[in-house]
Amino acid sequence: MIVCLRKGATRDEVGEVIRRAESAGCRAIVTEGSEAIVVSLIGDTRRVDESLFRGCDSVEKTIRISKPWKLAARAMEPAGRVIHVGDVGIGDGRIAIMAGPCSIEGMDSLLPLAEACRAAGAQILRGGAYKPRTSPYAFQGLGREGIRCLVEARRRTGMPVVTEATGSHRHRSPDGAPEERSVLEEVVSNADILQIGTRNMKSYGFLEVAARATAARRMPVLLKRGEAASIEEFLLAAEYILLNGNPDVILCLRGIRSGEAGRHLRYDPDIAAIPVLKRETHLPVVFDPSHATGDRRYVRSIALAAAAAGADGLLIEVHDRPEEAWSDAGQAIRPEALGEIVRAARAIEAARGA
Ligand code: PEP
Ligand code: MN
């Protein structure tokens, strides 16, 4: 059950609603949206009578949510949540462009690439310092050094940065000692958005730890859909983060396994999940056409299809010499190709708004 309070409800009024919820044996979670404050009751709410909140002037309505996901339900914020990162509003009706290399390869390559992405219309810089690789023998990311490059790229370009935390373990370079801080700590203390990858979507313990660490800093989490996860499982993974105190979850679709995946395409682009998610949840939905296709020849068409289907953003892998990228070389596009996608996406955005 959720209790919607009018915007501007005082601390005392919110406190009174929490007290009443707790008196009914429920845990109360407060979420502040752009239009209202919502108190969600967690626990066995079947026996909670809505009259419990009668007499609270701040309460506008109570809603019972029958779906398995509660905090991720659209009713939480019917107008949709806008997540602000720097001066970008993800979910504000525009298409947020996040772009950069799959892996950070060093200062000399990242800095010019970041500038080129910005010139092509990127608003947020992506780049992996900690890479989840299928093979333990493959390049695992530059680690702390990669984070240092990303921070410097942000300082030079002004773009906020998104990067993945692969766990709460300590990263080791092939020949080196473990880093001083855990991967999670390193990312949380340096990035603007924490990315959780497809492989970790079902690492529920990690979702909880990452949610608490980011909530403390009001840092959004970009959660990628598990490569074989249903939409319901995806929403419930987001629910773990919401329930652990971070209301700012950006959902990222990146293709799923199907009969086609691994044949003509690396994954199967799950475009239809965009309108479904937009209907079911208030959380912004971005699309990653790079991993979804695994092939630079299809990145443009799938990016624009996602834009047309209502995506709030695009996450695109870019490299100045795509064939030489240290990871995911087959799907990287050049900065000029990114510029073309951004131009076309802006036209679609204008048509969508009409
Ligand atoms: C990435 O963004 O580079 C990445 C590893 O993504 P995914 O988790 O979707 O494979
Ligand atoms: Mn990649």
mmCIF file of N, CA and C in Angstrom, residues 15 28 36 51 66 71 80 104 110 131 155 184 229 236 241 258 277 283 285 288 312 322 326:
data_model
loop_
_atom_site.group_PDB
_atom_site.id
_atom_site.type_symbol
_atom_site.label_atom_id
_atom_site.label_comp_id
_atom_site.label_asym_id
_atom_site.label_seq_id
_atom_site.Cartn_x
_atom_site.Cartn_y
_atom_site.Cartn_z
ATOM 1 N N GLY A 15 5.999 12.360 9.489
ATOM 2 C CA GLY A 15 6.283 11.557 10.686
ATOM 3 C C GLY A 15 5.020 10.902 11.230
ATOM 4 N N ALA A 28 7.910 1.689 6.993
ATOM 5 C CA ALA A 28 7.511 2.787 6.104
ATOM 6 C C ALA A 28 8.727 3.309 5.359
ATOM 7 N N ALA A 36 4.727 14.728 -5.399
ATOM 8 C CA ALA A 36 4.152 14.329 -4.115
ATOM 9 C C ALA A 36 5.191 13.602 -3.285
ATOM 10 N N SER A 51 -8.544 3.445 6.456
ATOM 11 C CA SER A 51 -9.038 4.472 7.391
ATOM 12 C C SER A 51 -7.974 4.840 8.434
ATOM 13 N N SER A 66 -1.149 -4.112 -6.385
ATOM 14 C CA SER A 66 -1.285 -5.569 -6.410
ATOM 15 C C SER A 66 -0.112 -6.246 -7.119
ATOM 16 N N LEU A 71 7.589 -0.540 -4.876
ATOM 17 C CA LEU A 71 8.262 0.763 -4.942
ATOM 18 C C LEU A 71 8.612 1.136 -6.377
ATOM 19 N N GLY A 80 6.171 10.087 -13.800
ATOM 20 C CA GLY A 80 7.505 9.581 -14.141
ATOM 21 C C GLY A 80 8.566 10.296 -13.324
ATOM 22 N N ILE A 104 38.058 1.743 -20.432
ATOM 23 C CA ILE A 104 38.999 2.870 -20.407
ATOM 24 C C ILE A 104 40.383 2.289 -20.696
ATOM 25 N N LEU A 110 41.583 8.236 -23.588
ATOM 26 C CA LEU A 110 40.253 8.639 -23.088
ATOM 27 C C LEU A 110 39.980 10.139 -23.266
ATOM 28 N N LYS A 131 35.994 -4.319 -15.498
ATOM 29 C CA LYS A 131 35.251 -4.976 -16.563
ATOM 30 C C LYS A 131 34.843 -6.396 -16.170
ATOM 31 N N ARG A 155 36.685 16.319 -15.451
ATOM 32 C CA ARG A 155 37.186 17.664 -15.129
ATOM 33 C C ARG A 155 37.385 18.470 -16.419
ATOM 34 N N LEU A 184 33.527 -1.330 -5.323
ATOM 35 C CA LEU A 184 32.330 -0.528 -5.032
ATOM 36 C C LEU A 184 32.708 0.824 -4.419
ATOM 37 N N ALA A 229 16.765 -12.238 -18.126
ATOM 38 C CA ALA A 229 15.760 -11.891 -17.109
ATOM 39 C C ALA A 229 14.448 -11.464 -17.763
ATOM 40 N N LEU A 236 11.880 -6.409 -10.228
ATOM 41 C CA LEU A 236 12.113 -6.830 -8.840
ATOM 42 C C LEU A 236 13.576 -6.605 -8.422
ATOM 43 N N ILE A 241 16.935 -2.310 -4.921
ATOM 44 C CA ILE A 241 17.688 -1.057 -4.743
ATOM 45 C C ILE A 241 16.793 -0.006 -4.097
ATOM 46 N N SER A 258 17.942 -14.959 -26.919
ATOM 47 C CA SER A 258 16.775 -15.567 -27.567
ATOM 48 C C SER A 258 17.356 -16.555 -28.568
ATOM 49 N N LEU A 277 7.841 -1.170 -19.877
ATOM 50 C CA LEU A 277 8.409 -0.602 -18.637
ATOM 51 C C LEU A 277 7.867 0.802 -18.375
ATOM 52 N N LEU A 283 10.252 4.669 -13.237
ATOM 53 C CA LEU A 283 11.701 4.841 -13.374
ATOM 54 C C LEU A 283 12.083 5.091 -14.830
ATOM 55 N N VAL A 285 13.914 4.798 -18.403
ATOM 56 C CA VAL A 285 14.361 3.612 -19.140
ATOM 57 C C VAL A 285 15.327 4.050 -20.245
ATOM 58 N N ASP A 288 20.601 0.437 -24.559
ATOM 59 C CA ASP A 288 22.000 0.267 -24.982
ATOM 60 C C ASP A 288 22.004 -0.556 -26.279
ATOM 61 N N ASP A 312 14.246 6.946 -22.617
ATOM 62 C CA ASP A 312 14.639 8.207 -21.980
ATOM 63 C C ASP A 312 16.112 8.514 -22.210
ATOM 64 N N PRO A 322 37.681 1.957 -33.655
ATOM 65 C CA PRO A 322 36.838 0.876 -33.133
ATOM 66 C C PRO A 322 37.440 -0.515 -33.236
ATOM 67 N N TRP A 326 39.938 -2.375 -26.818
ATOM 68 C CA TRP A 326 40.425 -3.479 -25.987
ATOM 69 C C TRP A 326 39.302 -4.432 -25.590
#
